[in-house]
Coordinates of C-alpha atoms in Angstrom, one line a residue:
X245 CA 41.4 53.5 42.8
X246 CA 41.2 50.6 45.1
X247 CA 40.7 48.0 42.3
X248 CA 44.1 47.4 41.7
X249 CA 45.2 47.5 45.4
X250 CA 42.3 44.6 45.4
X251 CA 44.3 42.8 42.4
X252 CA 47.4 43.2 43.5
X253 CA 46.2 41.5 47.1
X254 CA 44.7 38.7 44.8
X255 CA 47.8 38.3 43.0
X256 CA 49.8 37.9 46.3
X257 CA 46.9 35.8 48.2
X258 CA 47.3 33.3 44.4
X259 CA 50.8 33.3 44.8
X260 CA 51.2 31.9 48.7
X261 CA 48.5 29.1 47.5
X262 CA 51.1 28.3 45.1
X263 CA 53.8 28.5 47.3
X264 CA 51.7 26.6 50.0
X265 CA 51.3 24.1 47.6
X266 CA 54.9 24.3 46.7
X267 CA 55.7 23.3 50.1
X268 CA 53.6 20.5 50.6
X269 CA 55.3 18.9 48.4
X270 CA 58.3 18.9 50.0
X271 CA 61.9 16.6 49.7
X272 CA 60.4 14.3 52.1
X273 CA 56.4 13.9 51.4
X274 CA 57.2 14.1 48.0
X275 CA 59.8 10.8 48.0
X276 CA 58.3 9.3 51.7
X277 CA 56.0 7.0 49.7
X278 CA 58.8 5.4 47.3
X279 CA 61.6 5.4 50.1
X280 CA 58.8 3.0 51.8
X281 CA 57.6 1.4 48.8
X282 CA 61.7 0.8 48.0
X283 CA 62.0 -0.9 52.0
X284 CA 59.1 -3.6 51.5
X285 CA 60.2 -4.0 48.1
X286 CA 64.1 -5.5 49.5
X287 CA 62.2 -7.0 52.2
X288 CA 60.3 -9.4 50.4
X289 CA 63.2 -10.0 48.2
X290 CA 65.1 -11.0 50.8
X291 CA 62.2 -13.0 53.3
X292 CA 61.2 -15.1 49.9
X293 CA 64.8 -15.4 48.7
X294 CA 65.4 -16.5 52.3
X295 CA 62.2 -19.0 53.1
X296 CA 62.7 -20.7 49.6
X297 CA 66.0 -22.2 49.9
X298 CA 65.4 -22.9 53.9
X299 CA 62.3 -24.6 52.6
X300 CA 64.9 -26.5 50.1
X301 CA 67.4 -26.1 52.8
X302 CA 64.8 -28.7 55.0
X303 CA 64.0 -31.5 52.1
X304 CA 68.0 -31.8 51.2
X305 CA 68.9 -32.1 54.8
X306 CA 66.2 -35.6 55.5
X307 CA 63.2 -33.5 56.0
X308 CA 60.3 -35.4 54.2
X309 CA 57.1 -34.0 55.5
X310 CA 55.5 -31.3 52.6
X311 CA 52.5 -30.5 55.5
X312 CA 55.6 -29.4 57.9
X313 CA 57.1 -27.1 54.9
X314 CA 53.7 -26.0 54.2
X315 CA 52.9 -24.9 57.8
X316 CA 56.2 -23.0 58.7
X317 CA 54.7 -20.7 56.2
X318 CA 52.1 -19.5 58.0
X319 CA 52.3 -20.3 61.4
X320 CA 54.7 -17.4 62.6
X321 CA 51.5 -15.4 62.6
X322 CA 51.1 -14.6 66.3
X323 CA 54.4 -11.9 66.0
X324 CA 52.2 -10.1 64.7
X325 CA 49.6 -9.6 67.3
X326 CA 51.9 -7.2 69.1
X327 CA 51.7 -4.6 66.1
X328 CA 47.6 -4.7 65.9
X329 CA 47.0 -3.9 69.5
X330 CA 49.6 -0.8 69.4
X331 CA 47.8 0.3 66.1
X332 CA 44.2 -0.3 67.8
X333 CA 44.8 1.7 71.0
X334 CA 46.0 4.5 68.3
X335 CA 43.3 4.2 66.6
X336 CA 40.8 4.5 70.0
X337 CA 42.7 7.8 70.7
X338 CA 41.4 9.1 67.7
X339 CA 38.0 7.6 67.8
X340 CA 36.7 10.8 69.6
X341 CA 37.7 12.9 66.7
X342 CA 36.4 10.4 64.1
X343 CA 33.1 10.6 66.4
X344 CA 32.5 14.2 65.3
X345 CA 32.6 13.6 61.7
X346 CA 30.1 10.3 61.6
X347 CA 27.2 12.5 60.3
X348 CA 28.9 12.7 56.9
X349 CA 29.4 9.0 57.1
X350 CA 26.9 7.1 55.6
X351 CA 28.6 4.0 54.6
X352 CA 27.6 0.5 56.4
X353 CA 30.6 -1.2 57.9
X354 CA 30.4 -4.8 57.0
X355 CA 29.3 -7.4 58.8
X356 CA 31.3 -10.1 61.0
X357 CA 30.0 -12.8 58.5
X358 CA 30.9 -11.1 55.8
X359 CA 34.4 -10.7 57.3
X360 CA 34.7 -14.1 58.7
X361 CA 34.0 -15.3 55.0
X362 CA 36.2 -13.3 53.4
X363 CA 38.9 -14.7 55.9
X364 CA 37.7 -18.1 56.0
X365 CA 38.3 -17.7 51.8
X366 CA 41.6 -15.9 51.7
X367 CA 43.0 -18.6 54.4
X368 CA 41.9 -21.9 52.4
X369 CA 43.3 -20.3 49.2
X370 CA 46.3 -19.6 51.3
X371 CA 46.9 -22.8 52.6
X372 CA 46.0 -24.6 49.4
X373 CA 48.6 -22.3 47.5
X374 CA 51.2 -23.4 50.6
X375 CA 50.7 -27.1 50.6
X376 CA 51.3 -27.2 46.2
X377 CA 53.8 -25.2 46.3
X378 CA 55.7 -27.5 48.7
X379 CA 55.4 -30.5 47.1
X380 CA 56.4 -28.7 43.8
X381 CA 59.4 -27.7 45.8
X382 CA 59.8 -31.8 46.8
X383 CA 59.8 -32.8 43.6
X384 CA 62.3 -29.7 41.7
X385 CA 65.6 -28.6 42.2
X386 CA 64.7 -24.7 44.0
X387 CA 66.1 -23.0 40.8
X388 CA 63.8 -24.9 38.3
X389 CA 60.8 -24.1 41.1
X390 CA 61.5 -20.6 41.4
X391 CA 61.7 -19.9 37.6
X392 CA 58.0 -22.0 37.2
X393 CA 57.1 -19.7 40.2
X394 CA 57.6 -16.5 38.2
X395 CA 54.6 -17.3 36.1
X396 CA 52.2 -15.8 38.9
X397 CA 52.9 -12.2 37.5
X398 CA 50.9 -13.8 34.6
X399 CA 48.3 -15.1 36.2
X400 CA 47.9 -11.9 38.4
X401 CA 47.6 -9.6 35.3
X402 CA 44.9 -12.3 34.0
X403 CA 42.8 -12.5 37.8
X404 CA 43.6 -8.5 37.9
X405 CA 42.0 -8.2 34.7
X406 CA 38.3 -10.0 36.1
X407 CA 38.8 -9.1 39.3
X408 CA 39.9 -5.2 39.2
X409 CA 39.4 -4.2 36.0
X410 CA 42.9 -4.1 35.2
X411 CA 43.8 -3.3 31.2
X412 CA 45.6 -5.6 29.8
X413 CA 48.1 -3.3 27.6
X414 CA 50.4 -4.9 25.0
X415 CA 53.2 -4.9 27.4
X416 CA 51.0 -7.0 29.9
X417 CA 50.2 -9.4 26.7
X418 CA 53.7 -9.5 26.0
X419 CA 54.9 -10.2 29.8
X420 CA 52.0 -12.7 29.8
X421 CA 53.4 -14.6 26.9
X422 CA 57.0 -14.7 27.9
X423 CA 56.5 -16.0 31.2
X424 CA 54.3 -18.8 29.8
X425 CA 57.0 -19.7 27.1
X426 CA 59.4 -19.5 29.9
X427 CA 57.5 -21.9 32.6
X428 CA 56.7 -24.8 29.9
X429 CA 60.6 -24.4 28.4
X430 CA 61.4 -26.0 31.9
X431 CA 59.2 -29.3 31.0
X432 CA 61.4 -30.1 28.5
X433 CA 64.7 -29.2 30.4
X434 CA 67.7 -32.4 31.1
X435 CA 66.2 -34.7 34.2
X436 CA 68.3 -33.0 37.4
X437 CA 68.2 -34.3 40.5
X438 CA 65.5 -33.2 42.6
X439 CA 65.7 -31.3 45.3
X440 CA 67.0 -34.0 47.9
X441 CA 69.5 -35.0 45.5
X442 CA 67.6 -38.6 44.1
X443 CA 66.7 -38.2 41.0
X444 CA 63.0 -39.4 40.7
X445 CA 62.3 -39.3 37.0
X446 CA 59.8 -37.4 34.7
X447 CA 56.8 -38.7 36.2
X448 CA 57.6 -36.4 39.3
X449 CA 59.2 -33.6 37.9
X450 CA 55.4 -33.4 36.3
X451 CA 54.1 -33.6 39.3
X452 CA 56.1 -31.1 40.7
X453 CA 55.9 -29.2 37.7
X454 CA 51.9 -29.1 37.8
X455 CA 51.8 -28.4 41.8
X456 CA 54.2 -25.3 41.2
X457 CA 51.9 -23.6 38.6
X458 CA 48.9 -24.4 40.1
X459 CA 50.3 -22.8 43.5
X460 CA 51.5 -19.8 41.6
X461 CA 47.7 -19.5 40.2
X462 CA 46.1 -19.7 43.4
X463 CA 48.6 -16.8 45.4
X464 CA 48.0 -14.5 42.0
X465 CA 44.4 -15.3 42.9
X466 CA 44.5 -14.2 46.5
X467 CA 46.9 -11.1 45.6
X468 CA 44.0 -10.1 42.9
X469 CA 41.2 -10.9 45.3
X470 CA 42.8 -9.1 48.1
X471 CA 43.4 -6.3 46.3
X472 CA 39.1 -6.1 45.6
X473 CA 38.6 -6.7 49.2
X474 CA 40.5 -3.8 50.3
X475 CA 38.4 -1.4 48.0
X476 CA 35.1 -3.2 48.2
X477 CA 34.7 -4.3 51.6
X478 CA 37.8 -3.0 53.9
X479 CA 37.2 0.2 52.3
X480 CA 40.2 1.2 54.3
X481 CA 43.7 0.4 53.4
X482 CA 46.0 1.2 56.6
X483 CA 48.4 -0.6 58.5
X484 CA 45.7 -2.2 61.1
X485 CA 43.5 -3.6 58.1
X486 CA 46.4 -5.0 56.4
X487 CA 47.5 -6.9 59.8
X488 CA 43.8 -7.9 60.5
X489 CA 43.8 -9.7 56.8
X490 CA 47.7 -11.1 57.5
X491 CA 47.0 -12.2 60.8
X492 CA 43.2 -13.9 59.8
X493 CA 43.9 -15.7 56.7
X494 CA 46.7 -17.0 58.1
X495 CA 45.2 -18.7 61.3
X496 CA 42.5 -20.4 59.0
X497 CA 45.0 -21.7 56.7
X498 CA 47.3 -22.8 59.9
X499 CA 43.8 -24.3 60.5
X500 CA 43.7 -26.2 57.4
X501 CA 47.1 -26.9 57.0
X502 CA 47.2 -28.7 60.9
X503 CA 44.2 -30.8 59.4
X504 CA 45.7 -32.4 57.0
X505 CA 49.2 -32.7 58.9
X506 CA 47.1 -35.0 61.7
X507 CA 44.7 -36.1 58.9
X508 CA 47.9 -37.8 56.5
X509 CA 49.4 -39.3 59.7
X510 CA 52.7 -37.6 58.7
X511 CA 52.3 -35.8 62.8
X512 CA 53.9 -39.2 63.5
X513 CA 56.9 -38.7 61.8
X514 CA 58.1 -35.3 62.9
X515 CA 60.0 -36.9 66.5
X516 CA 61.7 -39.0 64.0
X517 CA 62.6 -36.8 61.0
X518 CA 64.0 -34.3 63.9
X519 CA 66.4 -37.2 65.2
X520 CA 67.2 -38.0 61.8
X521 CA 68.1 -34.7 60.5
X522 CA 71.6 -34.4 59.1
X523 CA 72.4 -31.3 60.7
X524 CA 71.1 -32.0 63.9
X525 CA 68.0 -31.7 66.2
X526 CA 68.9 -27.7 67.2
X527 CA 69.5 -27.0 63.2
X528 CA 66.2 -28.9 62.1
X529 CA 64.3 -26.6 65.0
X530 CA 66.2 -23.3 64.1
X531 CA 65.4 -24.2 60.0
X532 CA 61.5 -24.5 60.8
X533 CA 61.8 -21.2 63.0
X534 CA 63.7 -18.9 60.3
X535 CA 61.6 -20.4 57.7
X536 CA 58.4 -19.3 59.4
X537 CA 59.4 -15.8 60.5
X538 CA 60.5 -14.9 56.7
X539 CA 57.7 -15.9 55.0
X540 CA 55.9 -13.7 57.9
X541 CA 57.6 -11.0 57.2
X542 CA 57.5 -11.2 53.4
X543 CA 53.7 -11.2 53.4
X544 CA 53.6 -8.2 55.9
X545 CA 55.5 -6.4 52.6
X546 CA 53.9 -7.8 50.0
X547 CA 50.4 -6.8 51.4
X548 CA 51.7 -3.2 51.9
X549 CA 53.2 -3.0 48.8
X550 CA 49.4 -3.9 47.5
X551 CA 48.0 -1.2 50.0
X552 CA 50.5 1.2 48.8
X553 CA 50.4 0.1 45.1
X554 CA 48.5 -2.5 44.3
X555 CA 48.5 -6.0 43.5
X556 CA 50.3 -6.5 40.2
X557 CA 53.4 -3.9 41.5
X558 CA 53.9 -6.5 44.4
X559 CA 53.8 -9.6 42.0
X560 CA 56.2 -7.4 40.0
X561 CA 58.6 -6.8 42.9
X562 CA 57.9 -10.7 43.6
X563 CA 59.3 -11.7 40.1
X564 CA 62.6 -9.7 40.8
X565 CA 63.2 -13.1 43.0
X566 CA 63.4 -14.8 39.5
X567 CA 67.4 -14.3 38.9
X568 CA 68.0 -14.5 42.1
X569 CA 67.3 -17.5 43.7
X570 CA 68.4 -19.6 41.0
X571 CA 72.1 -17.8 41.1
X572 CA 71.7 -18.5 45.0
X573 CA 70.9 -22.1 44.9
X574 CA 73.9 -22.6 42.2
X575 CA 75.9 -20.8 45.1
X576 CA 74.8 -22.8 47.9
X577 CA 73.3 -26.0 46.8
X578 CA 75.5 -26.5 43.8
X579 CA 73.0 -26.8 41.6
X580 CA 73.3 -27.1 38.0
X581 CA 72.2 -24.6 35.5
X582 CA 71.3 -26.3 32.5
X583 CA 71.4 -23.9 29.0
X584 CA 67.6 -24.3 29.2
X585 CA 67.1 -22.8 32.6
X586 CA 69.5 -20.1 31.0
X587 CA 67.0 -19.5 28.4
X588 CA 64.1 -19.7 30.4
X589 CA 65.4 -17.1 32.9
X590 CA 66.5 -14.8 30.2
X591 CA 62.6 -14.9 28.9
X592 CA 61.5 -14.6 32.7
X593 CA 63.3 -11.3 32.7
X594 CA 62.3 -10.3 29.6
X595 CA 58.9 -10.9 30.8
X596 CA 59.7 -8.7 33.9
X597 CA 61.0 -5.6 32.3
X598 CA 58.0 -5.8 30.2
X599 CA 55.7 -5.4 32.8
X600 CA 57.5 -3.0 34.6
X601 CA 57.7 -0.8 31.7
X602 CA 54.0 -0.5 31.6
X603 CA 54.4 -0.2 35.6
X604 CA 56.6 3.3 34.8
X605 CA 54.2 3.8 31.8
X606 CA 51.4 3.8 34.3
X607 CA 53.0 6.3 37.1
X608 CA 53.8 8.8 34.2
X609 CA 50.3 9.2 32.9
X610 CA 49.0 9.4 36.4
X611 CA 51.4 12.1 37.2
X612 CA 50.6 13.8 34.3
X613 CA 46.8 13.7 35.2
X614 CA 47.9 15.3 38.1
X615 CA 49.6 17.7 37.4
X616 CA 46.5 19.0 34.9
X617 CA 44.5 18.6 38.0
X618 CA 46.2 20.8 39.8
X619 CA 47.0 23.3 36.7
X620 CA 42.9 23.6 37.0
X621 CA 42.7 23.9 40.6
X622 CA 44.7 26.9 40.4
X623 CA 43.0 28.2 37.7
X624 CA 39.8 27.6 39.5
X625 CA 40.8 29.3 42.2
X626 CA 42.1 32.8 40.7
X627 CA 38.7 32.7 38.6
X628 CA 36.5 32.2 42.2
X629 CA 38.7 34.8 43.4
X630 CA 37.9 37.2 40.7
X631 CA 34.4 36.4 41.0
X632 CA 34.3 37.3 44.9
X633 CA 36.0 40.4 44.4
X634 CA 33.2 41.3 41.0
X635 CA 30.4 40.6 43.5

């Protein structure tokens, strides 16, 4: 007699986990993470659309020195500092909590050498990446640059694949490829002017070429090993972590890049290239200080678009620039866009789409995996309930 008065309570007790469940996936948990995901996405579109034609905006206008284009990109760092001490005092208010659940915790935090190293590495790559791709920007007009520039996906899907045991899919191959074809296309394209408007022959196109790439190679390298760092050694991937890493790497490659500004001499020159400066002492101040605070900002989103996502998703979102900039400098530079660039762009798309295809080919099978997971969970929960109600 009371059997099915026992099922019947089963039934209902199965049906509010479902509903339960039901519920937690709500409108807004279930879309919060893309409608953030969406926000850093624009934001780095616009901060790098933004700091690469100030950056070009600086050589056209008599600015010479590549160490002073190079360290506007890192040296708005302290805004940050602001953030991390309002997410640290949070944090503290919760550390009596967290202090209650340490006996499950068996894992080592690292220690401040290991952390210092891994800063000290992050920053030099940084800086490195900052000072090529500034004189790859001196020597190409900011279309050609930003089209070479799109080859980091590439490289990120190849330091991905050693670094994080990313698969390399026939899409990736394929995106791989077309961004290669695309970047050497633009060796062979007519001899524009460079970006401050005299033309300076093959010789430095080449270099500028080379220094582009290379740049490109080294920030797909610290994406990839950022990425590791964050599972490996962070083992934590909230907001304060990804501010300690901005905020770290970028004082040691400040550190760097201030080295070799007073190491080349160039420290001499700055009085003079501000007096110079065609649009005037205030403009050539206010162009260093933009510059600065959008390539802040756009790393603040491209590291949480790899805390969110990882990596490759934010060199994806990063290779959305590719169009852009180039239709941007033809609007405000006048620049020329030569049936080769054309091409080049078309393949650099091409490339894009590619990639993101096996992005959306990725977030399907997850959800599917999901989705079974959960199919059993429920299942394993009726069968425990049966079980409890047998014994």
């Amino acid at each position: 007699m009371g059997e099915p008065q026992v099922e019947n309570q089963l039934n209902i007790s199965f049906e509010e986990e479902v509903n339960m469940a039901n519920n937690s996936t709500s409108w807004s948990e279930k879309y919060k993470r893309w409608i953030e995901i969406g926000f850093n996405a624009v934001l780095i579109l616009i901060c790098l659309s933004a700091a690469t034609l100030l950056g070009e905006l600086y050589y056209r206008e008599g600015g010479k020195s590549t160490w002073m284009n190079s360290l506007v990109q890192m040296v708005g760092f302290p805004i940050l500092f602001p953030i991390l001490l309002l997410k640290k005092r949070e944090e503290n208010r919760d550390d009596e909590h967290m202090h209650k659940n340490t006996i499950n915790s068996n894992n080592k935090n690292p220690s401040v050498w290991m952390f210092l190293s891994v800063y000290v590495f992050l920053g030099l790559l940084l800086g490195g990446s900052c000072i090529l791709n500034a004189v790859g920007l001196l020597h190409l007009p900011v279309s050609t640059f930003s089209l070479i520039s799109a080859s980091q996906l590439g490289f990120n899907a190849l330091f991905s694949f050693f670094l994080n045991s990313q698969k390399i899919t026939t899409y990736i191959a394929n995106s791989i490829i077309l961004l290669t074809i695309s970047s050497i296309l633009l060796v062979f394209q007519p001899d524009d002017s460079s970006s401050n408007d005299s033309s300076k022959g093959k010789g430095y196109v080449l270099i500028g070429f080379i220094c582009t790439l290379f740049g490109s190679a080294g920030y797909a390298l610290l994406l990839s090993a950022t990425e590791r760092i964050f599972r490996n050694v962070m083992k934590k991937r909230t907001l304060k972590e990804v501010m300690s890493v901005v905020i770290w790497q970028s004082f040691f490659a400040t550190c760097a890049i201030l080295i070799g500004l007073f190491a080349s001499g160039e420290w001499r020159w700055i009085k003079t290239e501000m007096n110079e400066y065609k649009l005037g002492e205030v403009s050539y101040v206010m162009t260093l200080v933009w510059n600065a605070l959008a390539w802040q900002i756009y790393t603040i989103g491209l590291l949480s678009l790899i805390m969110k996502v990882s990596a490759l998703f934010a060199n994806v979102i990063t290779a959305l620039s590719v169009p852009l900039i180039p239709v941007l400098a033809l609007i405000f530079f006048n620049e020329k866009m030569s049936g080769v660039k054309v091409i080049s762009m078309i393949l650099a798309i091409w490339g894009f789409l590619s990639y993101g295809y096996q992005q959306y080919l990725d977030e399907v099978k997850l959800k599917t995996e999901l989705s079974k997971a959960k199919e059993e969970a429920q299942v394993s929960l009726v069968e425990t309930g049966l079980n409890h109600r047998a014994n």
